[in-house]
């Protein structure tokens, strides 16, 4: 039996690594993500490396390809979806400090090297970050997604209603 899906969409903006894409699929399937939008040159499950690293989870998480991340965000916002970027931005709240809307939202993740461009960040309703204390101040995108997605699950399924 398939587990209940969360009203959560993941938007991947020009991820370079098919292995990271596969890892995002694995975490998404485990945590009940509804769908993934693969934007720009982000690899799709048709890629052999994505297939290998996703371990078949792409069959359980709906996905679509979009040419433009900006257009995907505009489409989501047009549907009334709150769009939250996950990016290291000084002064922005940590994911655990932000109340992810229980009615649903989308999380946008950027390129492993360059992150999210300023124009993409500007289209989002909010920007959250993960706490980092290391010298590099950087997490692998798939790891950061897993941490953030767990926080959303914690708020929506594990924490008592406010």
Tab-separated table of C-alpha atoms in Angstrom, residues 14-151:
chain	number	residue	atom	x	y	z
A	14	UNK	CA	19.751	23.176	-12.524
A	15	UNK	CA	21.283	20.474	-10.356
A	16	UNK	CA	24.547	19.274	-11.933
A	17	UNK	CA	24.726	15.863	-10.310
A	18	UNK	CA	22.369	13.093	-11.356
A	19	UNK	CA	23.408	11.337	-8.148
A	20	UNK	CA	22.061	14.250	-6.095
A	21	UNK	CA	18.816	14.116	-8.061
A	22	UNK	CA	18.516	10.413	-7.292
A	23	UNK	CA	19.180	11.087	-3.616
A	24	UNK	CA	16.434	13.717	-3.559
A	25	UNK	CA	14.055	11.138	-5.072
A	26	UNK	CA	14.974	8.628	-2.363
A	27	UNK	CA	14.393	11.090	0.474
A	28	UNK	CA	11.207	12.340	-1.196
A	29	UNK	CA	9.781	8.851	-1.481
A	30	UNK	CA	10.615	8.055	2.153
A	31	UNK	CA	9.081	11.274	3.464
A	32	UNK	CA	5.936	11.336	1.288
A	33	UNK	CA	6.659	14.196	-1.139
A	34	UNK	CA	3.881	14.579	-3.725
A	35	UNK	CA	5.977	15.611	-6.712
A	36	UNK	CA	9.294	16.891	-7.950
A	37	UNK	CA	9.766	19.537	-10.647
A	38	UNK	CA	13.084	19.055	-12.428
A	39	UNK	CA	14.067	22.383	-13.954
A	40	UNK	CA	16.627	23.453	-16.524
A	41	UNK	CA	19.414	20.945	-17.061
A	42	UNK	CA	18.591	18.919	-13.934
A	43	UNK	CA	18.831	15.224	-14.802
A	44	UNK	CA	15.594	13.268	-15.018
A	45	UNK	CA	14.950	9.648	-13.985
A	46	UNK	CA	15.604	8.707	-17.593
A	47	UNK	CA	19.325	9.319	-16.879
A	48	UNK	CA	21.229	6.133	-15.932
A	49	UNK	CA	22.997	7.775	-12.961
A	50	UNK	CA	19.701	9.104	-11.621
A	51	UNK	CA	18.139	5.662	-12.006
A	52	UNK	CA	21.023	4.060	-10.140
A	53	UNK	CA	21.025	6.497	-7.233
A	54	UNK	CA	17.217	6.747	-6.937
A	55	UNK	CA	16.977	2.956	-6.520
A	56	UNK	CA	13.581	2.900	-8.237
A	57	UNK	CA	11.951	5.561	-6.076
A	58	UNK	CA	11.246	7.655	-9.178
A	59	UNK	CA	8.365	5.229	-9.819
A	60	UNK	CA	6.701	6.335	-6.572
A	61	UNK	CA	7.177	10.103	-6.693
A	62	UNK	CA	5.496	12.031	-9.507
A	63	UNK	CA	7.881	14.208	-11.469
A	64	UNK	CA	7.784	16.659	-14.343
A	65	UNK	CA	10.437	18.537	-16.267
A	66	UNK	CA	10.277	22.315	-16.688
A	67	UNK	CA	12.617	24.421	-18.818
A	68	UNK	CA	12.504	27.366	-16.465
A	69	UNK	CA	12.625	27.375	-12.678
A	70	UNK	CA	11.180	30.900	-12.659
A	71	UNK	CA	8.192	29.750	-14.719
A	72	UNK	CA	7.700	26.743	-12.431
A	73	UNK	CA	7.655	29.024	-9.387
A	74	UNK	CA	5.217	31.425	-11.059
A	75	UNK	CA	2.966	28.476	-11.896
A	76	UNK	CA	3.025	27.230	-8.296
A	77	UNK	CA	2.353	30.677	-6.872
A	78	UNK	CA	-0.478	31.094	-9.374
A	79	UNK	CA	-2.009	27.953	-7.858
A	80	UNK	CA	-1.761	29.509	-4.396
A	81	UNK	CA	1.205	27.399	-3.293
A	82	UNK	CA	3.641	28.996	-0.839
A	83	UNK	CA	7.119	28.708	-2.362
A	84	UNK	CA	10.079	28.484	0.029
A	85	UNK	CA	13.694	28.597	-1.128
A	86	UNK	CA	16.327	26.644	0.784
A	87	UNK	CA	19.477	28.728	0.514
A	88	UNK	CA	22.164	30.154	2.792
A	89	UNK	CA	21.149	33.814	3.077
A	90	UNK	CA	22.285	35.936	5.998
A	91	UNK	CA	19.437	37.007	8.250
A	92	UNK	CA	16.926	34.470	6.956
A	93	UNK	CA	15.275	32.037	9.396
A	94	UNK	CA	16.466	28.507	9.906
A	95	UNK	CA	14.078	25.865	8.617
A	96	UNK	CA	13.132	24.860	12.173
A	97	UNK	CA	12.178	28.473	12.955
A	98	UNK	CA	9.820	28.772	9.988
A	99	UNK	CA	6.233	27.502	10.159
A	100	UNK	CA	5.781	25.665	6.872
A	101	UNK	CA	2.137	26.140	5.805
A	102	UNK	CA	0.262	22.949	6.683
A	103	UNK	CA	-1.922	23.388	3.631
A	104	UNK	CA	1.097	22.712	1.458
A	105	UNK	CA	4.157	24.347	-0.002
A	106	UNK	CA	7.016	23.961	-2.428
A	107	UNK	CA	10.719	23.877	-1.534
A	108	UNK	CA	13.201	25.178	-4.116
A	109	UNK	CA	16.792	23.911	-4.166
A	110	UNK	CA	19.581	25.324	-6.278
A	111	UNK	CA	22.656	24.292	-8.177
A	112	UNK	CA	25.358	22.597	-6.112
A	113	UNK	CA	27.997	25.205	-6.899
A	114	UNK	CA	26.069	28.428	-7.469
A	115	UNK	CA	22.930	27.956	-5.398
A	116	UNK	CA	19.818	29.871	-6.401
A	117	UNK	CA	20.122	32.990	-8.538
A	118	UNK	CA	18.844	36.288	-7.106
A	119	UNK	CA	15.956	36.449	-9.601
A	120	UNK	CA	14.748	32.994	-8.499
A	121	UNK	CA	15.045	33.905	-4.813
A	122	UNK	CA	13.024	37.062	-5.463
A	123	UNK	CA	10.132	34.975	-6.816
A	124	UNK	CA	9.894	32.884	-3.640
A	125	UNK	CA	7.592	33.731	-0.745
A	126	UNK	CA	10.297	33.000	1.820
A	127	UNK	CA	13.892	31.860	2.105
A	128	UNK	CA	15.004	29.487	4.857
A	129	UNK	CA	18.401	28.036	5.620
A	130	UNK	CA	19.952	25.167	7.529
A	131	UNK	CA	22.218	25.936	10.466
A	132	UNK	CA	25.873	25.615	9.403
A	133	UNK	CA	28.834	26.244	11.688
A	134	UNK	CA	31.624	24.796	9.567
A	135	UNK	CA	34.317	26.714	7.757
A	136	UNK	CA	32.755	26.009	4.337
A	137	UNK	CA	29.244	26.911	5.536
A	138	UNK	CA	27.843	24.539	2.929
A	139	UNK	CA	25.867	21.301	2.847
A	140	UNK	CA	25.395	18.890	-0.026
A	141	UNK	CA	22.099	19.827	-1.706
A	142	UNK	CA	20.556	16.370	-1.261
A	143	UNK	CA	21.587	16.278	2.397
A	144	UNK	CA	20.231	19.785	3.008
A	145	UNK	CA	16.972	18.780	1.337
A	146	UNK	CA	16.644	15.696	3.550
A	147	UNK	CA	17.167	17.792	6.669
A	148	UNK	CA	14.646	20.425	5.575
A	149	UNK	CA	12.084	17.870	4.411
A	150	UNK	CA	12.347	16.066	7.744
A	151	UNK	CA	11.634	19.380	9.497
